[in-house]
Coordinates of C-alpha atoms in Angstrom, one line a residue:
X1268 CA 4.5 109.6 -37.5
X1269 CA 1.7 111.8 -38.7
X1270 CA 1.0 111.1 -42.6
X1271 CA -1.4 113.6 -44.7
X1272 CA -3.4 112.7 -47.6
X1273 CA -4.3 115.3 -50.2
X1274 CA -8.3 115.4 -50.4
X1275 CA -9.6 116.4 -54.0
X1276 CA -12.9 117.6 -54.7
X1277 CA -15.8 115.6 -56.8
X1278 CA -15.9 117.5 -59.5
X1279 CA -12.5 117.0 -60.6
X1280 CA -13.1 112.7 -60.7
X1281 CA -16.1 113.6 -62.9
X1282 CA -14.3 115.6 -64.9
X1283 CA -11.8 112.8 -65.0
X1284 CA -13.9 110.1 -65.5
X1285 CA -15.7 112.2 -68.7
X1286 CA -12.0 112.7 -69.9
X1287 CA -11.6 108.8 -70.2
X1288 CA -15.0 108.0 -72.3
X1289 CA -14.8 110.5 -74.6
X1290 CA -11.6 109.0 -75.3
X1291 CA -12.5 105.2 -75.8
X1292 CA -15.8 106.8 -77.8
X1293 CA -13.3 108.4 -80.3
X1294 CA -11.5 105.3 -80.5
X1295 CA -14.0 103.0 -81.0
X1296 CA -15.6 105.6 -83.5
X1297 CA -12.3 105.9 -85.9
X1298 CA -12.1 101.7 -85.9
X1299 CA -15.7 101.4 -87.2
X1300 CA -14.9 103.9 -89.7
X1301 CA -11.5 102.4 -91.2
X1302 CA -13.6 99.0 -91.5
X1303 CA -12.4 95.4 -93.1
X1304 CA -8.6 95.2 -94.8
X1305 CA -10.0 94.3 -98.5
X1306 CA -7.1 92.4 -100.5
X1307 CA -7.2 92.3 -104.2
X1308 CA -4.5 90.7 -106.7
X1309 CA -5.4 92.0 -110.1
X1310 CA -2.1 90.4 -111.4
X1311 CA -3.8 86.9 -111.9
X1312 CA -6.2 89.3 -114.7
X1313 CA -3.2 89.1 -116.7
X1314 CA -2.8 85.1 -116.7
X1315 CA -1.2 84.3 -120.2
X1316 CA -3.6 82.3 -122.4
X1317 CA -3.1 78.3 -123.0
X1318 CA -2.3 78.7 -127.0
X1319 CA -4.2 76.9 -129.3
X1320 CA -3.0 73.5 -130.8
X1321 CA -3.2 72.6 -134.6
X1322 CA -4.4 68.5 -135.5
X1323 CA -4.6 68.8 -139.5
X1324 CA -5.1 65.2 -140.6
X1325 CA -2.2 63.1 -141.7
X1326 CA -1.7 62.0 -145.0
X1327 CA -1.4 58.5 -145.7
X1328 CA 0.0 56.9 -149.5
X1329 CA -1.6 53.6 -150.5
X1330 CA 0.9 51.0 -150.8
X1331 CA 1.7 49.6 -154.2
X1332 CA 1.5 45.7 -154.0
X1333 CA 2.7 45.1 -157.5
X1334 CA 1.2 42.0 -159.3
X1335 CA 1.2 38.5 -160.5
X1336 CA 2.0 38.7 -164.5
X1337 CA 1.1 36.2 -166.7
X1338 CA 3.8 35.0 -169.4
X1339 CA 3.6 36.8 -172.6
X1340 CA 5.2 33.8 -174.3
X1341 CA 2.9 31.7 -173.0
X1342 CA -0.4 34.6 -174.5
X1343 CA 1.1 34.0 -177.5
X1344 CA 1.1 30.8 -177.4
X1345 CA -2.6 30.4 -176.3
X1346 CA -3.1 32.4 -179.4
X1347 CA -1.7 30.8 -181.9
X1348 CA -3.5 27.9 -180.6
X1349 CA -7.0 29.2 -180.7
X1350 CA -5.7 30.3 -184.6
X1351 CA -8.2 28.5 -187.0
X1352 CA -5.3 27.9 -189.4
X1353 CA -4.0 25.1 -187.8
X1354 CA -0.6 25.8 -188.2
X1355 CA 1.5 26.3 -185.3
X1356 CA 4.1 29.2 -184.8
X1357 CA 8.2 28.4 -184.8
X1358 CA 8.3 29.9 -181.5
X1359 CA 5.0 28.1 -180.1
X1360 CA 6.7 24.6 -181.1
X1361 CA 10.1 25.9 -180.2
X1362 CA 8.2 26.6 -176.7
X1363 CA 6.5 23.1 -176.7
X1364 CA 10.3 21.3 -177.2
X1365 CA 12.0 23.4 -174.4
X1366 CA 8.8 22.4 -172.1
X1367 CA 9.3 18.8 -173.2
X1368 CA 12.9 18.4 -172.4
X1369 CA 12.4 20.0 -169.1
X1370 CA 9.9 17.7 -168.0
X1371 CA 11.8 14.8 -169.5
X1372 CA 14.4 15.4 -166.8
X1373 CA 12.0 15.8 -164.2
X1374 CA 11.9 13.1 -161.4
X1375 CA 8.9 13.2 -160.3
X1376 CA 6.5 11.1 -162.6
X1377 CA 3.8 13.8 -163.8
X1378 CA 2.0 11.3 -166.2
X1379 CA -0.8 10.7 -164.6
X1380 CA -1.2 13.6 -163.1
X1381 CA -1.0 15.3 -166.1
X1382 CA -3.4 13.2 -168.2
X1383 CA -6.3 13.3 -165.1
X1384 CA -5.8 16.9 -165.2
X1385 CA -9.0 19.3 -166.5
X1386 CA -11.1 22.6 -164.9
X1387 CA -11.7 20.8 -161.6
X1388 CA -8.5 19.4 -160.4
X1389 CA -6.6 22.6 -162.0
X1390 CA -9.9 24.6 -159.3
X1391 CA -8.9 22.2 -156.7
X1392 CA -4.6 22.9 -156.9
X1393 CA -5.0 26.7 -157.4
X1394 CA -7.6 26.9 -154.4
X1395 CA -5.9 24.3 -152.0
X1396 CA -4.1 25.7 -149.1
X1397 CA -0.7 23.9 -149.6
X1398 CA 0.2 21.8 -152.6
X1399 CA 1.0 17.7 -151.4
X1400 CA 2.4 14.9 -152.6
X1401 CA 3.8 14.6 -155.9
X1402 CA 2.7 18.5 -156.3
X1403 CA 4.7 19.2 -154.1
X1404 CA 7.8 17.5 -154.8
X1405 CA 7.2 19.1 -158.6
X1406 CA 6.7 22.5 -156.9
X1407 CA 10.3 21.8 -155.8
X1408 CA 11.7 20.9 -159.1
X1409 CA 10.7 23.9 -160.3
X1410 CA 12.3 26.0 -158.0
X1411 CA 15.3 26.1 -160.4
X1412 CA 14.0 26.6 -164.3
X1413 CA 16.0 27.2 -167.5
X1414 CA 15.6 30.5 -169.0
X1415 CA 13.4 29.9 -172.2
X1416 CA 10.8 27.7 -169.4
X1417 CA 10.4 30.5 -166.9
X1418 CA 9.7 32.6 -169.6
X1419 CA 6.5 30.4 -170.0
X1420 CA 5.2 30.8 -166.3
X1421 CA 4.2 34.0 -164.8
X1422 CA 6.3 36.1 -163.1
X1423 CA 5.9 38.4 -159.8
X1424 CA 6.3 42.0 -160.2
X1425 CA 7.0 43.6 -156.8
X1426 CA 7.0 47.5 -156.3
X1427 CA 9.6 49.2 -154.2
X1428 CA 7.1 49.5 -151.3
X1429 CA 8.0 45.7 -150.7
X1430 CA 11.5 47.3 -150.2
X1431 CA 10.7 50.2 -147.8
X1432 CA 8.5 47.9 -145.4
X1433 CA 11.4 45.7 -145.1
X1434 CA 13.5 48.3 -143.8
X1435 CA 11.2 49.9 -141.5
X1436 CA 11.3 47.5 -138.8
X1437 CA 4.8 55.3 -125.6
X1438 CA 5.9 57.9 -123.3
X1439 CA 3.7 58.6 -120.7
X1440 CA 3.0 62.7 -120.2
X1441 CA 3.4 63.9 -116.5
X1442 CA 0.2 65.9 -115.9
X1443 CA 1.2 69.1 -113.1
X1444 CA -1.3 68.9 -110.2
X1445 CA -2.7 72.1 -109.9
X1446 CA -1.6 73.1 -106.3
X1447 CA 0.4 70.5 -105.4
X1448 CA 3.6 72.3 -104.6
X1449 CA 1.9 75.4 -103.3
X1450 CA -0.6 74.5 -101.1
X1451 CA 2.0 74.1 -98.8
X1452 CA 3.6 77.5 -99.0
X1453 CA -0.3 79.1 -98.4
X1454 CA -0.8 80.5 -94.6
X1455 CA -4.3 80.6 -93.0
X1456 CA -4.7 84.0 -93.2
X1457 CA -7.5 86.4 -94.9
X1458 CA -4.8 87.5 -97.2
X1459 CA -3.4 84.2 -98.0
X1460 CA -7.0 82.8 -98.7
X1461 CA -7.7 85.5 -101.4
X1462 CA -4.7 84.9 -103.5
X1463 CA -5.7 81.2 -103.2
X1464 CA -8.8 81.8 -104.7
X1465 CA -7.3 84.3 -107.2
X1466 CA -5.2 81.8 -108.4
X1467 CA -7.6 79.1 -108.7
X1468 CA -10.0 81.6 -110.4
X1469 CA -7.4 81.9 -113.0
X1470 CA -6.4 78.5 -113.5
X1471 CA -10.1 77.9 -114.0
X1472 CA -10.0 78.5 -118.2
X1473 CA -6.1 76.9 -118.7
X1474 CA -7.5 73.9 -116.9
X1475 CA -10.7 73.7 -118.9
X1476 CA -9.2 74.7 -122.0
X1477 CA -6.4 71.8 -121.7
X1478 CA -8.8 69.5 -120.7
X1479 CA -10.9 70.1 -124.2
X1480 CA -7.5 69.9 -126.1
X1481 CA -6.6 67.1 -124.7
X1482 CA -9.9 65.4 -125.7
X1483 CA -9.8 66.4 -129.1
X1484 CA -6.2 64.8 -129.8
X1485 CA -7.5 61.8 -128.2
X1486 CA -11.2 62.1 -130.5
X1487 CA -8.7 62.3 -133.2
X1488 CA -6.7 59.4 -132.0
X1489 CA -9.4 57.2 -132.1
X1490 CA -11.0 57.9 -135.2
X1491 CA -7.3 57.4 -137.1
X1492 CA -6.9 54.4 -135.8
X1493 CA -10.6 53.1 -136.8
X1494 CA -9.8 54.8 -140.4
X1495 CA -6.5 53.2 -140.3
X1496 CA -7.7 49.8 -139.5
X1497 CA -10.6 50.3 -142.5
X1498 CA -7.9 50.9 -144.8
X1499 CA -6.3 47.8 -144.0
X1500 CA -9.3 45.7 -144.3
X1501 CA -10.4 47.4 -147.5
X1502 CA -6.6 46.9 -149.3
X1503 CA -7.2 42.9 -148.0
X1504 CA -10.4 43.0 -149.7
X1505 CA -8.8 44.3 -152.8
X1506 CA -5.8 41.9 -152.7
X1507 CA -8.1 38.7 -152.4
X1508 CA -10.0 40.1 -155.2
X1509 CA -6.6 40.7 -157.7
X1510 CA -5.5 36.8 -156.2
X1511 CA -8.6 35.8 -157.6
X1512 CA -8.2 37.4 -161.1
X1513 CA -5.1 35.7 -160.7
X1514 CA -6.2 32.3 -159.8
X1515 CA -9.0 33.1 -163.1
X1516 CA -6.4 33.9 -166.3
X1517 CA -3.9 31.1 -164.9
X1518 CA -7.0 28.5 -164.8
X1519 CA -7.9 30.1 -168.4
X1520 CA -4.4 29.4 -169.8
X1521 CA -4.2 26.4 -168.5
X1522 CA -7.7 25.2 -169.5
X1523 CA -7.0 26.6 -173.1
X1524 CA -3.6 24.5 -173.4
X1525 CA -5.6 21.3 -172.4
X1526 CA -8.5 22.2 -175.0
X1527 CA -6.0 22.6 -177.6
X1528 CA -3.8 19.5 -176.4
X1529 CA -7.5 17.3 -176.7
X1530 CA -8.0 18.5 -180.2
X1531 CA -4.6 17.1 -181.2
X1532 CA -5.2 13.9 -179.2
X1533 CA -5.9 11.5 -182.4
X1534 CA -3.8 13.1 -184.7
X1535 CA -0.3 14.0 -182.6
X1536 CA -0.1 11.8 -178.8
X1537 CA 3.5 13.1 -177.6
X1538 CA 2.4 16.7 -178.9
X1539 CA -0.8 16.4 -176.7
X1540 CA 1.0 14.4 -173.6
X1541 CA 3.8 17.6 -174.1
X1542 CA 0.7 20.0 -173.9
X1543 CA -0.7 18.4 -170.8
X1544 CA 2.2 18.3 -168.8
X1545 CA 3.0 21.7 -169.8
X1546 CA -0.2 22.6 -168.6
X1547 CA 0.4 20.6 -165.0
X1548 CA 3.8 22.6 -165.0
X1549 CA 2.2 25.9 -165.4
X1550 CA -0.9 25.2 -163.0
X1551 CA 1.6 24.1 -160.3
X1552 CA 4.1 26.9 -160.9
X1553 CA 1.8 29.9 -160.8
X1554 CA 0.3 28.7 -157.7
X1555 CA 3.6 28.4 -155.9
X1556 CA 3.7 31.8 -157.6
X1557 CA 0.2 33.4 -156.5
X1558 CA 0.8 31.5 -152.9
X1559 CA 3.9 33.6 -152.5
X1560 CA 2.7 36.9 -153.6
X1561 CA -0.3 36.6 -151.2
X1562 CA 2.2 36.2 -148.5
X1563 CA 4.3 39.1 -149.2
X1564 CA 1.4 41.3 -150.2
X1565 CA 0.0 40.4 -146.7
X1566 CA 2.6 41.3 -145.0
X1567 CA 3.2 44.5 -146.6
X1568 CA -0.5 45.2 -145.8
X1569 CA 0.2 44.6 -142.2
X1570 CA 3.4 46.6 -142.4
X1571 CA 1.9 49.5 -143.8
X1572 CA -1.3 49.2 -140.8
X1573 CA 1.8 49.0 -138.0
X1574 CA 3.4 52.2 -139.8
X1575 CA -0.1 54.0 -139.6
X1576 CA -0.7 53.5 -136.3
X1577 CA 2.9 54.0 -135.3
X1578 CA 2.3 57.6 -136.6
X1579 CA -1.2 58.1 -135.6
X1580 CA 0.3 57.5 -131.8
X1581 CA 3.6 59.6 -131.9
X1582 CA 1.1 62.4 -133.1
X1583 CA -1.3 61.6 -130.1
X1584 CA 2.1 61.8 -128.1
X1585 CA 3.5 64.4 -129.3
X1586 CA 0.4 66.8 -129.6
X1587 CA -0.4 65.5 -125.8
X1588 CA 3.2 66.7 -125.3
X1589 CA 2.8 70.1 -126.0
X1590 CA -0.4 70.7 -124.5
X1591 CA 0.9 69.5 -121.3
X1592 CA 3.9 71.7 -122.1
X1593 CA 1.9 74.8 -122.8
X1594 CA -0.3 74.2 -119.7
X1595 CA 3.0 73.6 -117.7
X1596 CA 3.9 77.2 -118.8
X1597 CA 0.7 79.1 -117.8
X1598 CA 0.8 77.2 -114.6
X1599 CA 4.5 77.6 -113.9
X1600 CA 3.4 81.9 -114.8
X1601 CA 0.5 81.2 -112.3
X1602 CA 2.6 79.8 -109.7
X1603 CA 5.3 82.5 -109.6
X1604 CA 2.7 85.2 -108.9
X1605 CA 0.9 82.9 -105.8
X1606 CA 4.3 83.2 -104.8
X1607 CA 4.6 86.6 -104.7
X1608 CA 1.4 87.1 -103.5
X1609 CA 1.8 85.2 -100.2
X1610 CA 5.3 86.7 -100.1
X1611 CA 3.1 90.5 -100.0
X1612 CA 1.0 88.9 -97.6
X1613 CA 3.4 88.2 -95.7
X1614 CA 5.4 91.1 -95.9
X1615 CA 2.3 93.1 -95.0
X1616 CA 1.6 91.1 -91.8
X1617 CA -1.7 90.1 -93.0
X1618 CA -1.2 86.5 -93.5
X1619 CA -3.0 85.4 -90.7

């Protein structure tokens, strides 16, 4: 069987062959033209600011300790004493008889106690650090007084602060990672890449401005705390200093009763043996006395330091709190457009 090919001329191949460059040329010219996709996400411009957060300084009220009041009865006493007529009051001696009998009934055997008694011993009894021995036991006889004696001794006089420390007997804040549950969501793409960097870019100033926040609240912190703590040491200064006054008018009275009880030595014994163990009685009371109201004073010292720091700290927490919370808001604003921008991305087939 015969077969017959069609024979073309030259010219039409070159013609051909022409057709096809011009062709790719255009192509190749219109790509070079069009040039890179640029992606842009203006959005993250509009990133809500991390609001400011206010720290005023708290206010703190000193506490009222009260005080350690000597016996009027007893002032009056002293001053009829040191009264250069001689003559004592009706209510001084009436105050001398009730002491008497009381001590009359006492068990423990004051005596000589109370005749070896003067400035030093009466130093030595307010300034010891626990009465012992037969102080002691007479500390505990005078636990229980009559009336018209504890009327002779002093007296505490606690405030109502004593009351309100009696009755007043740290959560951690989860700081967001930054890209921790988005990172993941990202594709490798141009596009994807760019809203990365968008959104860091505009988590930059949140980040930084939390960051500062959070340091001042913690400056803040730490110089209540110090303050708090000077306070405390300043109030025991100026409660050692009022126990001292104390110790100082009840070593006075006492060293006036014996003064007086010497002058009357010769000319009335049992008036002067009354006087000195009067005189024993109120030394060894108004320690018992000062001893107590140091511990209670103390204590409402170190109350009041626990309240302060208690408060500086739940301000630390709960200003730390709301930075966190505010940043957690930007962030969470942040978050939801990275979302949509990988979405678009996505949608746009440009991801990758």
């Amino acid at each position: 069987m015969k077969t017959n090919f069609t024979i073309f001329p030259r010219k039409y191949f070159k013609f051909l062959a022409l057709a096809l460059f011009s062709l790719l040329l255009v192509n190749c010219s219109k790509n070079d033209d069009d040039g890179p996709e640029i992606f842009e996400f203006k959005e993250f411009e509009n990133l809500s600011e991390l609001p400011e957060v206010d720290d005023p300084e708290p206010e703190f009220t000193e506490p009222n300790l009260g005080s350690v009041e000597d016996s009027e009865a007893t002032k009056a006493m002293i001053a009829d004493f040191q009264d250069e007529s001689g003559d004592l009051s009706q209510t001084t001696k009436d105050n001398i008889t009730a002491v008497g009998t009381f001590s009359d009934g006492l068990t423990t055997d004051i005596q000589d106690e109370a005749q070896a008694l003067d400035a030093a011993k009466i130093e030595e009894i307010l300034n010891g650090s626990e009465l012992s021995g037969d102080y002691a036991a007479l500390a505990a006889e005078l636990e229980t007084l009559p009336a018209e004696v504890a009327a002779l001794f002093p007296s505490i006089a606690f405030s109502d602060d004593y009351n309100r420390a009696q009755e007043q007997n740290k959560a951690g804040v989860v700081v967001n990672d930054l890209l921790a549950d988005l990172v993941s969501q990202s594709g490798t793409g141009t596009c994807n890449e760019v809203a990365l960097a968008s959104y860091n870019a505009a988590m930059e100033a949140p980040i930084a401005k939390r960051d500062e926040q959070l340091a001042i609240i913690n400056a803040n912190y730490d110089a209540r705390v110090t303050a708090a703590n000077s306070r405390f040491d300043d109030r025991t200064a100026a409660l050692n200093a009022m126990l001292e006054e104390n110790r100082t008018f009840v070593a006075n009275s006492a060293i006036a009763i014996l003064t007086y009880a010497e002058s009357i030595s010769d000319t009335d014994a049992d008036l002067a043996m009354d006087l000195r163990e009067f005189a024993l009685l109120y030394v060894v009371k108004s320690t018992v006395l000062i001893t107590t109201f140091e511990a209670e004073a103390t204590s409402l010292l170190e109350d009041t330091l626990a309240a302060e720091l208690a408060r500086v700290e739940t301000i630390k927490v709960e200003k730390t709190a709301l930075i966190q919370s505010n940043f957690a808001a930007v962030k969470a604003e942040a978050d939801a457009l990275l979302t949509a921008a990988y979405a678009k991305c996505h949608n746009q087939g440009s991801g990758s």
